[in-house]
Amino acid sequence: MRIGILTGGGDCPGLNAAIRAIVRRSIDAHGHEVYGIRDGWRGLVEGDVYRLESSDMAGLIREGGTILGTSRTNPYKDEEQLKSVKENIKRFEFDAIIAIGGDDTLSVATKLSEDGIACVGVPKTIDNDLSATDATFGFDTALTIAVDAIDRLTTTARSHHRTIVVEVMGRHAGWIALHAGIAGSAHCIMLPEFKMSISEVVAIINKRKEAGKKFHIIVVSEGAAIEGDESAVTQDDSLDEFGHVRLGGIGEYVGKEIAKQTGDEIRTVVLGHTQRGGSPTAYDRMLATRFGLAAADYVNDGDFGKMAALRGNEIVPVPLSDATSELKLVPAELYNLAKTFFG
Ligand code: F6P
């Protein structure tokens, strides 16, 4: 078999570990040929592919980013691009495509599958918002980085008797904010899923002040829903090929509004892409490896249209369409538990 693999969407730690597992399993165990497709679906639009060997995978498990490169190219937005993708799959005689990605990348794989192309998916995203899998790799590393940052910000906030607002990633789903906020012992967590007003945040800060507390850590997801202000805080008006705006800046907004209501000196820290960079945690290396091995086996078995998913402790094949039909959001029960620690 000739297998093409690509990584699409925002990068995350663990992508190289998944590539390594797919390549080693497909070549060493199954005897197939594997080709790297550069920069996500763009590589199939432009025919930008190259042969991968097992020996290229040395040391990759610990490397951040993706050796294949990535992009947010969406061939279903443009008929010509889609035609090129299909022609190139034929031209390179690919028997299967393994797409490693989040909801956008895998939604393309889902549509290609429906169009009769043999695709298998591997779930990744720091946002942890893919349905049909209990976890995606990248999330644990992002979370570890965010908690480390909150720990550090806590000591400086305590020394200066300050309020620090920490903005973390998470467009529609607040998994990073929720977990980092709980694990980092934040005093308030603002999520996309549940609206909160600035007055409520200020009430939490005031209650802490009454109890003699002089520093306050507020964790804000970049897509947090603010009561009384429906517009998302964005970097600019542009949309990517999947129709997403570029979020960022809500931390600054929240900080300024808190300052207006309290008169306090506020500091805001945006963790941004730091959360996506660098080496994966051991957990993400393992999860990415298990997903990669499973995806290589699905291809070898001809089990197409599937994504490797974590269910409990097992890796199981699930229909690609299940993974992309809706986002996995933070449920109310979990948010209510987190509120135990507000204040
Ligand atoms: O999808 C992962 C993610 O990191 C989101 O949390 C964030 O909103 C987005 O990507 C940032 O995208 P970009 O890399 O295009 O700035």
PDB file of N, CA, C and O and ligand atoms in Angstrom, residues 72 126-127 169-171 222 273 276, ligand 1:
ATOM      1  N   ARG A  72      -4.134  25.818   7.398  1.00  0.00           N
ATOM      2  CA  ARG A  72      -5.585  25.724   7.588  1.00  0.00           C
ATOM      3  C   ARG A  72      -6.303  25.693   6.229  1.00  0.00           C
ATOM      4  O   ARG A  72      -7.417  26.184   6.090  1.00  0.00           O
ATOM      5  N   ILE A 126      -4.985  21.025  21.170  1.00  0.00           N
ATOM      6  CA  ILE A 126      -4.787  21.442  22.564  1.00  0.00           C
ATOM      7  C   ILE A 126      -6.133  21.784  23.192  1.00  0.00           C
ATOM      8  O   ILE A 126      -6.260  21.792  24.397  1.00  0.00           O
ATOM      9  N   ASP A 127      -7.143  22.080  22.345  1.00  0.00           N
ATOM     10  CA  ASP A 127      -8.441  22.527  22.881  1.00  0.00           C
ATOM     11  C   ASP A 127      -9.253  21.398  23.520  1.00  0.00           C
ATOM     12  O   ASP A 127     -10.197  21.667  24.260  1.00  0.00           O
ATOM     13  N   MET A 169      -5.808  29.691  25.707  1.00  0.00           N
ATOM     14  CA  MET A 169      -6.497  29.364  24.450  1.00  0.00           C
ATOM     15  C   MET A 169      -7.783  28.590  24.723  1.00  0.00           C
ATOM     16  O   MET A 169      -7.978  28.047  25.808  1.00  0.00           O
ATOM     17  N   GLY A 170      -8.597  28.488  23.713  1.00  0.00           N
ATOM     18  CA  GLY A 170      -9.894  27.806  23.834  1.00  0.00           C
ATOM     19  C   GLY A 170     -10.945  28.693  23.211  1.00  0.00           C
ATOM     20  O   GLY A 170     -11.423  29.636  23.834  1.00  0.00           O
ATOM     21  N   ARG A 171     -11.251  28.408  21.956  1.00  0.00           N
ATOM     22  CA  ARG A 171     -12.158  29.251  21.180  1.00  0.00           C
ATOM     23  C   ARG A 171     -13.605  29.105  21.611  1.00  0.00           C
ATOM     24  O   ARG A 171     -14.234  30.041  22.026  1.00  0.00           O
ATOM     25  N   GLU A 222      -9.903  32.404  25.801  1.00  0.00           N
ATOM     26  CA  GLU A 222      -9.894  33.452  24.760  1.00  0.00           C
ATOM     27  C   GLU A 222     -11.271  33.696  24.144  1.00  0.00           C
ATOM     28  O   GLU A 222     -11.545  34.765  23.623  1.00  0.00           O
ATOM     29  N   HIS A 273       0.411  31.317  21.986  1.00  0.00           N
ATOM     30  CA  HIS A 273       0.971  30.146  21.302  1.00  0.00           C
ATOM     31  C   HIS A 273       2.038  29.424  22.111  1.00  0.00           C
ATOM     32  O   HIS A 273       2.441  28.313  21.730  1.00  0.00           O
ATOM     33  N   ARG A 276       1.207  25.979  22.778  1.00  0.00           N
ATOM     34  CA  ARG A 276       1.246  24.954  21.716  1.00  0.00           C
ATOM     35  C   ARG A 276       2.656  24.516  21.369  1.00  0.00           C
ATOM     36  O   ARG A 276       2.831  23.599  20.574  1.00  0.00           O
TER      37      ARG A 276
HETATM   38  O1  F6P B   1      -7.292  25.185  17.451  1.00  0.00           O
HETATM   39  C1  F6P B   1      -6.239  25.320  18.322  1.00  0.00           C
HETATM   40  C2  F6P B   1      -5.949  26.768  18.606  1.00  0.00           C
HETATM   41  O2  F6P B   1      -4.759  26.796  19.331  1.00  0.00           O
HETATM   42  C3  F6P B   1      -7.063  27.531  19.329  1.00  0.00           C
HETATM   43  O3  F6P B   1      -7.079  27.311  20.711  1.00  0.00           O
HETATM   44  C4  F6P B   1      -6.744  28.958  18.951  1.00  0.00           C
HETATM   45  O4  F6P B   1      -7.881  29.757  18.984  1.00  0.00           O
HETATM   46  C5  F6P B   1      -6.239  28.818  17.561  1.00  0.00           C
HETATM   47  O5  F6P B   1      -5.742  27.514  17.419  1.00  0.00           O
HETATM   48  C6  F6P B   1      -5.170  29.807  17.191  1.00  0.00           C
HETATM   49  O6  F6P B   1      -4.907  29.676  15.836  1.00  0.00           O
HETATM   50  P1  F6P B   1      -3.674  30.277  15.043  1.00  0.00           P
HETATM   51  O7  F6P B   1      -2.538  29.333  15.214  1.00  0.00           O
HETATM   52  O8  F6P B   1      -4.147  30.325  13.645  1.00  0.00           O
HETATM   53  O9  F6P B   1      -3.359  31.608  15.644  1.00  0.00           O
END
